[in-house]
Coordinates of C-alpha atoms and ligand atoms in Angstrom, one line a residue:
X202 CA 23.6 -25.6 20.9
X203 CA 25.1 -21.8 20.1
X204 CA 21.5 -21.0 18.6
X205 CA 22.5 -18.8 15.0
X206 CA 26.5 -18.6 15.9
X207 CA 27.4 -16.1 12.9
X208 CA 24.0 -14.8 12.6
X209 CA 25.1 -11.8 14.9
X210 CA 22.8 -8.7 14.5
X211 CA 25.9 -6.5 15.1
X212 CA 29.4 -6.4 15.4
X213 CA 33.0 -4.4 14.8
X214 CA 35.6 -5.7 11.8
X215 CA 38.4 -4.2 13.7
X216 CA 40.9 -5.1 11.1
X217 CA 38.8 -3.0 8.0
X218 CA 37.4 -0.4 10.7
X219 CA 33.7 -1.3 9.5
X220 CA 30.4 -1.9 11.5
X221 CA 29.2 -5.1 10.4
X222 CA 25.0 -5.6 10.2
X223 CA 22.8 -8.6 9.1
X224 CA 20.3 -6.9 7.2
X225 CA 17.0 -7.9 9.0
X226 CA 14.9 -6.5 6.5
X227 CA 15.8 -9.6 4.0
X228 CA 15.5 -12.1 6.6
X229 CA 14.5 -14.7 6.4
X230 CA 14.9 -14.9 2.5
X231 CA 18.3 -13.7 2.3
X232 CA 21.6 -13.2 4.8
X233 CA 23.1 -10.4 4.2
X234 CA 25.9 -8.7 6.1
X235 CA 26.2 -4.6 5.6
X236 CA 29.8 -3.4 6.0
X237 CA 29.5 0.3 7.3
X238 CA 31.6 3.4 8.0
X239 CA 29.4 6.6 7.2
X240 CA 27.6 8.0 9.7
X241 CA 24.3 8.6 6.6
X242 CA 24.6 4.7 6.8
X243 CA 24.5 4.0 10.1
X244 CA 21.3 6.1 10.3
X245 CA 20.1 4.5 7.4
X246 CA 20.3 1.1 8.8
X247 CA 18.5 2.4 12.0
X248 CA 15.7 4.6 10.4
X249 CA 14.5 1.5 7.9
X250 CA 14.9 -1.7 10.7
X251 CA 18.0 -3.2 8.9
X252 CA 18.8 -3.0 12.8
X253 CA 16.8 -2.9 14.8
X254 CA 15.3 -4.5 19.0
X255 CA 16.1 -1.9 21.5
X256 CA 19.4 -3.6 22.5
X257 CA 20.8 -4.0 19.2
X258 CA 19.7 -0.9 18.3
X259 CA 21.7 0.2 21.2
X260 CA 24.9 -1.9 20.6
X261 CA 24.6 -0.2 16.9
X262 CA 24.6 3.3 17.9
X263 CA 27.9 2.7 19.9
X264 CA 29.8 1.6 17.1
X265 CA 28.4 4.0 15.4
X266 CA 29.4 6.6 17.1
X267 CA 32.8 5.2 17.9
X268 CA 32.9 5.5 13.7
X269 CA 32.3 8.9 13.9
X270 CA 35.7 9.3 16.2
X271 CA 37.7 6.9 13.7
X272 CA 37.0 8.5 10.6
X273 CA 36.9 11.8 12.1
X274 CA 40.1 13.9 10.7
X275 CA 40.1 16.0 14.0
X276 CA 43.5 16.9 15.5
X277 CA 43.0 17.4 18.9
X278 CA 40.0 16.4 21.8
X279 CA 39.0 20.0 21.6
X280 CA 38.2 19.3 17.8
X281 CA 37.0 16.4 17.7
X282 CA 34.3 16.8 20.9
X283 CA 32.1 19.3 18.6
X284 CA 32.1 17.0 15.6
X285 CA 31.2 13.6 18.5
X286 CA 28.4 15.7 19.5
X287 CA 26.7 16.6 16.0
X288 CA 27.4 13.0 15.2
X289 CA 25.6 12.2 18.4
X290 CA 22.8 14.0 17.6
X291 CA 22.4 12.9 14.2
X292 CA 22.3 9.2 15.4
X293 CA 19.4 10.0 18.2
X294 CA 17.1 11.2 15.2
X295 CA 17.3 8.2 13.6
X296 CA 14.3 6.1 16.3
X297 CA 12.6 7.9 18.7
X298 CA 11.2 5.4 21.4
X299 CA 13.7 2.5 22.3
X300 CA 15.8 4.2 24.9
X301 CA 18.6 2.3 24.6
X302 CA 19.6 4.3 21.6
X303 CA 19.9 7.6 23.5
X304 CA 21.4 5.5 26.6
X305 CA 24.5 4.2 24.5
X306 CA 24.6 7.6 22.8
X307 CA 25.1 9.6 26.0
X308 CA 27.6 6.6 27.4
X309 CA 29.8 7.3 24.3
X310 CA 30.0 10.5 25.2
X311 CA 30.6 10.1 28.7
X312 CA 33.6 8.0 27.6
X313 CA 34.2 10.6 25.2
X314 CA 34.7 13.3 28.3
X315 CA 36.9 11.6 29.8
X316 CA 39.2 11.3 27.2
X317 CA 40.0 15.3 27.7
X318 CA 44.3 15.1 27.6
X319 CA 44.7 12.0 25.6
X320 CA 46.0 12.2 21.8
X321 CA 43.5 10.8 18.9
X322 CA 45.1 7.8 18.8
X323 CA 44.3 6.7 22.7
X324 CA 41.0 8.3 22.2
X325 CA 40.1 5.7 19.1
X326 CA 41.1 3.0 21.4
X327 CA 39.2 3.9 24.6
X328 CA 36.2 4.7 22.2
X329 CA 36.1 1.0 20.7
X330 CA 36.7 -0.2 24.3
X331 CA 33.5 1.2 25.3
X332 CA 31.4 0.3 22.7
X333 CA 32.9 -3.2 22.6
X334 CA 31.6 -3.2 26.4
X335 CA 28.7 -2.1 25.8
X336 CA 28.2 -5.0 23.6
X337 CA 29.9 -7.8 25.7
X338 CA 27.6 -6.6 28.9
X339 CA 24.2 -6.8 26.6
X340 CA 25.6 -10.4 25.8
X341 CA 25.9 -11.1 30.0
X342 CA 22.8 -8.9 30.7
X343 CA 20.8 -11.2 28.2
X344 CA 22.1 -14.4 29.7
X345 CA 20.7 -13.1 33.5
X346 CA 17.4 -11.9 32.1
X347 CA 17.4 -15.7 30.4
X348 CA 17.9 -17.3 33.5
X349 CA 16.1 -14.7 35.6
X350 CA 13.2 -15.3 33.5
X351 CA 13.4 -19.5 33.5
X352 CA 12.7 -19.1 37.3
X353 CA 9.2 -18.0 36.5
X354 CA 8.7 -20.8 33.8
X355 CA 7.9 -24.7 33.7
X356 CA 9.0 -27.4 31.7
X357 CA 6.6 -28.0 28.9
X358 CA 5.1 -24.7 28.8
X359 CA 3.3 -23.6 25.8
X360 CA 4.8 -19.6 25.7
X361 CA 3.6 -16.6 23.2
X362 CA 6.0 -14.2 22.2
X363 CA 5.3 -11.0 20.1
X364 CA 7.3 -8.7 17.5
X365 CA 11.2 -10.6 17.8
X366 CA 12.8 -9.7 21.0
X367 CA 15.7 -12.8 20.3
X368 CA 19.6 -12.9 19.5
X369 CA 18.8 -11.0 16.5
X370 CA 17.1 -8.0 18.5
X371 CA 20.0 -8.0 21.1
X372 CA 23.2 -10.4 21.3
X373 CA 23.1 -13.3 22.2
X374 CA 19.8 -15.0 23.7
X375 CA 18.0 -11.8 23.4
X376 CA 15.6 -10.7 26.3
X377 CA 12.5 -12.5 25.6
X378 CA 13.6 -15.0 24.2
X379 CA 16.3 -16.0 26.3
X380 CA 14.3 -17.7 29.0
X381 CA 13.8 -20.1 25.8
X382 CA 17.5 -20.2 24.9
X383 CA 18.4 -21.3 28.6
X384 CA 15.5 -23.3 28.9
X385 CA 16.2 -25.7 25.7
X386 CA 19.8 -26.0 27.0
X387 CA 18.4 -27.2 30.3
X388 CA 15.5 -29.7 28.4
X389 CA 12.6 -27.4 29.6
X390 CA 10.9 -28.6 25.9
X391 CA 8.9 -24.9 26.0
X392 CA 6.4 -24.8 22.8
X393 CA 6.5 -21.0 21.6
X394 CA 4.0 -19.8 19.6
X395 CA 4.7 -16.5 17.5
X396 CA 2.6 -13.8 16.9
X397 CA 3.4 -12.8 13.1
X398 CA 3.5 -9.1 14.3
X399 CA 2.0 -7.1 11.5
X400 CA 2.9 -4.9 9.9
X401 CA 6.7 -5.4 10.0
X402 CA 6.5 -9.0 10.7
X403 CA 9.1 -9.3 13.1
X404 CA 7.3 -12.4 14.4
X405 CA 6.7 -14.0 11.1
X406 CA 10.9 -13.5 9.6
X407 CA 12.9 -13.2 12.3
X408 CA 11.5 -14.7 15.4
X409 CA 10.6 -17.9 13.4
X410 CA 13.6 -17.5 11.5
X411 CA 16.1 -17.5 14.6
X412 CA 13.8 -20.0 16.6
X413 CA 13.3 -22.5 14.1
X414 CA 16.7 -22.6 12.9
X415 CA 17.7 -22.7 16.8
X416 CA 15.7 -25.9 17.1
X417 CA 13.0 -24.6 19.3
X418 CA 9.8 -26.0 18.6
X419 CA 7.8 -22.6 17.4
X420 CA 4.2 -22.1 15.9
X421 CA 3.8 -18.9 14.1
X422 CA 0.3 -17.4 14.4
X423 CA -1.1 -14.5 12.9
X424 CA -1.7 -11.9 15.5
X425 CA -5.4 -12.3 15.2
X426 CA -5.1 -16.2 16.8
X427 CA -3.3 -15.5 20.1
X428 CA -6.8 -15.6 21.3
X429 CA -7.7 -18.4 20.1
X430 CA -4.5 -20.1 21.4
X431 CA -5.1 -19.0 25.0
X432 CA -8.5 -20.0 24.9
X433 CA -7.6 -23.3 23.8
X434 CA -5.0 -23.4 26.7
X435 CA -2.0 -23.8 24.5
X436 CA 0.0 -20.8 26.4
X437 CA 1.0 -20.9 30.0
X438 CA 3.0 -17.5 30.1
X439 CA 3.2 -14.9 27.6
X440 CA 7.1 -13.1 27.2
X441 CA 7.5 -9.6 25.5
X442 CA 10.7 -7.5 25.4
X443 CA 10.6 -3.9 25.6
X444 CA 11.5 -0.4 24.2
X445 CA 11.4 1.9 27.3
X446 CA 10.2 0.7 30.3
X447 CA 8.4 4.5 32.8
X448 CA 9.4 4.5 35.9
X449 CA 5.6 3.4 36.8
X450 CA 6.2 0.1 34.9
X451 CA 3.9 1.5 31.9
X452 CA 6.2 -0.5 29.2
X453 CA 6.6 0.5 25.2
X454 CA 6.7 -2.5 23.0
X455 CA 6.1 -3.4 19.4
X456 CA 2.8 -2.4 18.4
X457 CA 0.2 -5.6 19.5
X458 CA 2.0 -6.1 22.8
X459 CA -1.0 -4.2 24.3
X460 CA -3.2 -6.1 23.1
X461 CA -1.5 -9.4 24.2
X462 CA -1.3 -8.1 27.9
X463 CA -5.2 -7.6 27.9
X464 CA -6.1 -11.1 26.4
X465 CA -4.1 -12.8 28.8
X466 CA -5.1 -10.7 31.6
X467 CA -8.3 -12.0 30.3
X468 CA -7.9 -15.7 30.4
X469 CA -5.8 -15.3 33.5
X470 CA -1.8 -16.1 31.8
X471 CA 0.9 -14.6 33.7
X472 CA 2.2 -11.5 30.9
X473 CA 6.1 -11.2 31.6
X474 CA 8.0 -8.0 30.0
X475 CA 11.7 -8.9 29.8
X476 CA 14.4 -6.4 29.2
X477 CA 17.9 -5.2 30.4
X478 CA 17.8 -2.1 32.8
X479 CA 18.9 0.3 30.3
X480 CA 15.4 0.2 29.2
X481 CA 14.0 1.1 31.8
X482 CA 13.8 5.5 32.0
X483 CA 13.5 7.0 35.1
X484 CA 13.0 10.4 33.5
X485 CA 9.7 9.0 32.2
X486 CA 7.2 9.0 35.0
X487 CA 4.5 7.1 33.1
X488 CA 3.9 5.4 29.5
X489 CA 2.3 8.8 28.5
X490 CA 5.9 10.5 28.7
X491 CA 7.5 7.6 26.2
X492 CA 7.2 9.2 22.3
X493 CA 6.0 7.1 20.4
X494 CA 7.5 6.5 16.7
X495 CA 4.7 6.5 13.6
X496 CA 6.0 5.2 10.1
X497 CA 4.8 5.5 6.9
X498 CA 1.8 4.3 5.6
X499 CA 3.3 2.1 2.4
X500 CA 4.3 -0.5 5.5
X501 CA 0.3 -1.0 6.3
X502 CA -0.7 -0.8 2.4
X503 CA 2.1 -1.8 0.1
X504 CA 5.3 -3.6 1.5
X505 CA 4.4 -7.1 1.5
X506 CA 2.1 -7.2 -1.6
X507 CA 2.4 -7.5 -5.0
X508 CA -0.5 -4.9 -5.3
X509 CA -1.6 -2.0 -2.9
X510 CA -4.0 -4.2 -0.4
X511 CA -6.2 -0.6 0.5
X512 CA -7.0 2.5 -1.9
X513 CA -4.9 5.3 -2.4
X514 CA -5.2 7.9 -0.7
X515 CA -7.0 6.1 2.3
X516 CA -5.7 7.3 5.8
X517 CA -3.9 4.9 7.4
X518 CA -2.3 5.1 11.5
X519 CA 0.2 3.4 11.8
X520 CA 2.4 3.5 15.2
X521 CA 5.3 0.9 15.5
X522 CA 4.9 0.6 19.5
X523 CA 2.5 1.0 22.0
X524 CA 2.3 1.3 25.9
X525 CA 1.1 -1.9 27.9
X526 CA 0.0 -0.5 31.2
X527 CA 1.7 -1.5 34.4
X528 CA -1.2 -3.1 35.7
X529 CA -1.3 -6.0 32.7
X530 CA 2.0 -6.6 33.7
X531 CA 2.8 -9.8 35.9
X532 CA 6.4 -9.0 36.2
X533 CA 9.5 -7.1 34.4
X534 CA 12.5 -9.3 34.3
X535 CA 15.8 -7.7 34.2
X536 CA 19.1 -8.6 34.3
X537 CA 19.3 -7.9 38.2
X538 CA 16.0 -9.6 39.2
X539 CA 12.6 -9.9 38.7
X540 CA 10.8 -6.7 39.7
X541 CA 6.9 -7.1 40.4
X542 CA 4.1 -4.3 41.6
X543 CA 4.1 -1.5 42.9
X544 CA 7.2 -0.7 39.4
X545 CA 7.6 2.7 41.0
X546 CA 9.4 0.9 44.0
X547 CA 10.4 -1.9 42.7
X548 CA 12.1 -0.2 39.7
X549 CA 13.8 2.3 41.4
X550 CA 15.1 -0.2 43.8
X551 CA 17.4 -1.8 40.5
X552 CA 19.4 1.1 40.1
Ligands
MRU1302 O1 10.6 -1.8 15.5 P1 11.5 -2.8 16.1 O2 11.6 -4.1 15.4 O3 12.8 -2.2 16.5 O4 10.7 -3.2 17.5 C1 11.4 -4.1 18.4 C2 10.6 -4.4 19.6 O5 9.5 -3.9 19.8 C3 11.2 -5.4 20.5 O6 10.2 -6.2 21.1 C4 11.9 -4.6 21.6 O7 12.8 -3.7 21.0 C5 12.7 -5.5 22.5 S1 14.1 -6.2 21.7 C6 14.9 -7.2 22.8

């Protein structure tokens, strides 16, 4: 089955120049599709999660910047490269931890660079080019990390997932999801259960949103159970994606994923981080280098009630990711293999 064709988080209308987003912050009440061209949108749709999973986060930010170079009025490469740059910038501020943003980013203007000599008209079309590839490859990484992943699974399986690391968090298949994807084409008959993942509840709309209507028979939990799950031997593997991977294997993930990797280090699960290589940063030597975003505190108190749920005024923390040490980590599954202890090694080795 082609699990939520037309569900795609992202892609280009070439024909009306727009950058076309399901809007995950209405899911899984409402499918809406967002049609942008402005730059303030783009970042928009970043900042608040209408977008967001590290890959499609990425795949976002190169149409977005390719926008910048359509709708840009400059004349020559010489203009225009100033202008890319500030529109470059701007787009970085929007999320600070998934890397994939700043990776796509700087690969635009890579591209951009080498357009030095060509007339606006071949730069618009090398521009889309790239970010259309950038897209296409996430769709081809996803499928390897899917089937790289399936190696380390069994049919049957009972699997806990946490925050939404699926199509809608990539392209297709996703990263931690995918093993599932391939899996249910192949019979593997995987129970997943999700965690609800407060306080966005990425787990609750959009995992069992894409899931569910997928056909894959999934549990939601509230993040409080996984526990309880393990304990009761329901989950043979857990599978998490990732935001930026240190070149130590310390990986950033949705905020709980930390807390997943110690419970199943405690009842002895195998705790499997899936993501594409362009989340993994080299230039961070440990978790303690990755920056890690906070958000407001109306997400904790106020978004998902009809009434405050905590008094005003009361301080709140409230960090979207957090670091999972290497040494909770089974294995990181990537598109070009499965890499396993000592990370520093076998991390560098990918690239
Ligand atoms: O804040 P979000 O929803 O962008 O956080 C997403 C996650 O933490 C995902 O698990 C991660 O980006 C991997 S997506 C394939």
């Amino acid at each position: 089955m082609d699990t939520l064709q037309g569900y795609e988080a992202v892609r280009f209308d070439e024909a009306t120049g727009e950058m076309i987003l399901l809007d995950q912050t209405l899911l899984p009440n409402e499918v809406v599709f967002l049609r942008l061209r402005d730059q303030d949108k783009v970042w928009e749709a970043i900042h608040m999660l209408r977008v967001r999973g590290a890959p499609a986060i990425g795949i976002a930010a190169g149409y977005g910047a390719y926008l910048a170079v359509l709708y840009s009025k400059a004349a020559s490469y010489a203009e225009l490269l100033p202008e890319f740059v500030k529109a470059k910038e701007y787009l970085a501020s929007s999320r600070p931890t998934a890397v994939n943003l700043f990776w796509a980013l700087e690969r635009m203007e890579r591209c951009l660079r080498r357009c030095d000599g060509m007339d606006i008209a071949a730069i618009r079309t090398t521009m889309l080019a790239e970010a259309n590839a950038i897209k296409a490859e996430d769709i081809a990484m996803c499928r390897a990390i899917g089937e790289n992943g399936l190696g380390l699974l069994e049919k049957g399986w009972g699997l806990l997932t946490h925050c939404n690391a699926g199509q809608l968090a990539a392209s297709k298949y996703g990263t931690a999801l995918a093993p599932i994807y391939v899996g249910q084409e192949q019979g593997y008959g995987f129970k997943v259960f999700a965690d609800e993942t407060r306080p966005l509840l990425q787990g609750a709309r959009l995992t069992t949103f894409e899931l569910f209507n997928g056909g894959v028979d999934v549990t939601l939990i509230c993040d409080n159970m996984a526990s309880m799950v393990m304990q009761q031997g329901k989950v043979q593997a857990v599978l998490v994606g990732c935001d930026r991977v240190a070149a130590n294997g310390d990986a950033a993930n949705k905020i709980g994923t930390s807390g997943v990797a110690v419970l199943a280090k405690h009842y002895g699960i195998p705790f499997y981080v899936l993501g594409p290589t362009s989340t993994i940063d080299l230039k961070c030597a440990t978790g303690a280098d990755i920056p890690v975003e906070e958000r407001k505190a109306s997400e904790v108190t106020d978004l998902w009630y009809t009434k405050p749920m905590a008094p005003k005024g009361v301080k709140v923390f409230n960090p979207a990711f957090d670091v999972t040490p290497a040494d909770l980590i089974t294995a990181i599954v990537t598109e070009k293999g499965v890499a396993r202890a000592p990370y520093t090694e076998s991390l560098a080795a990918l690239f």
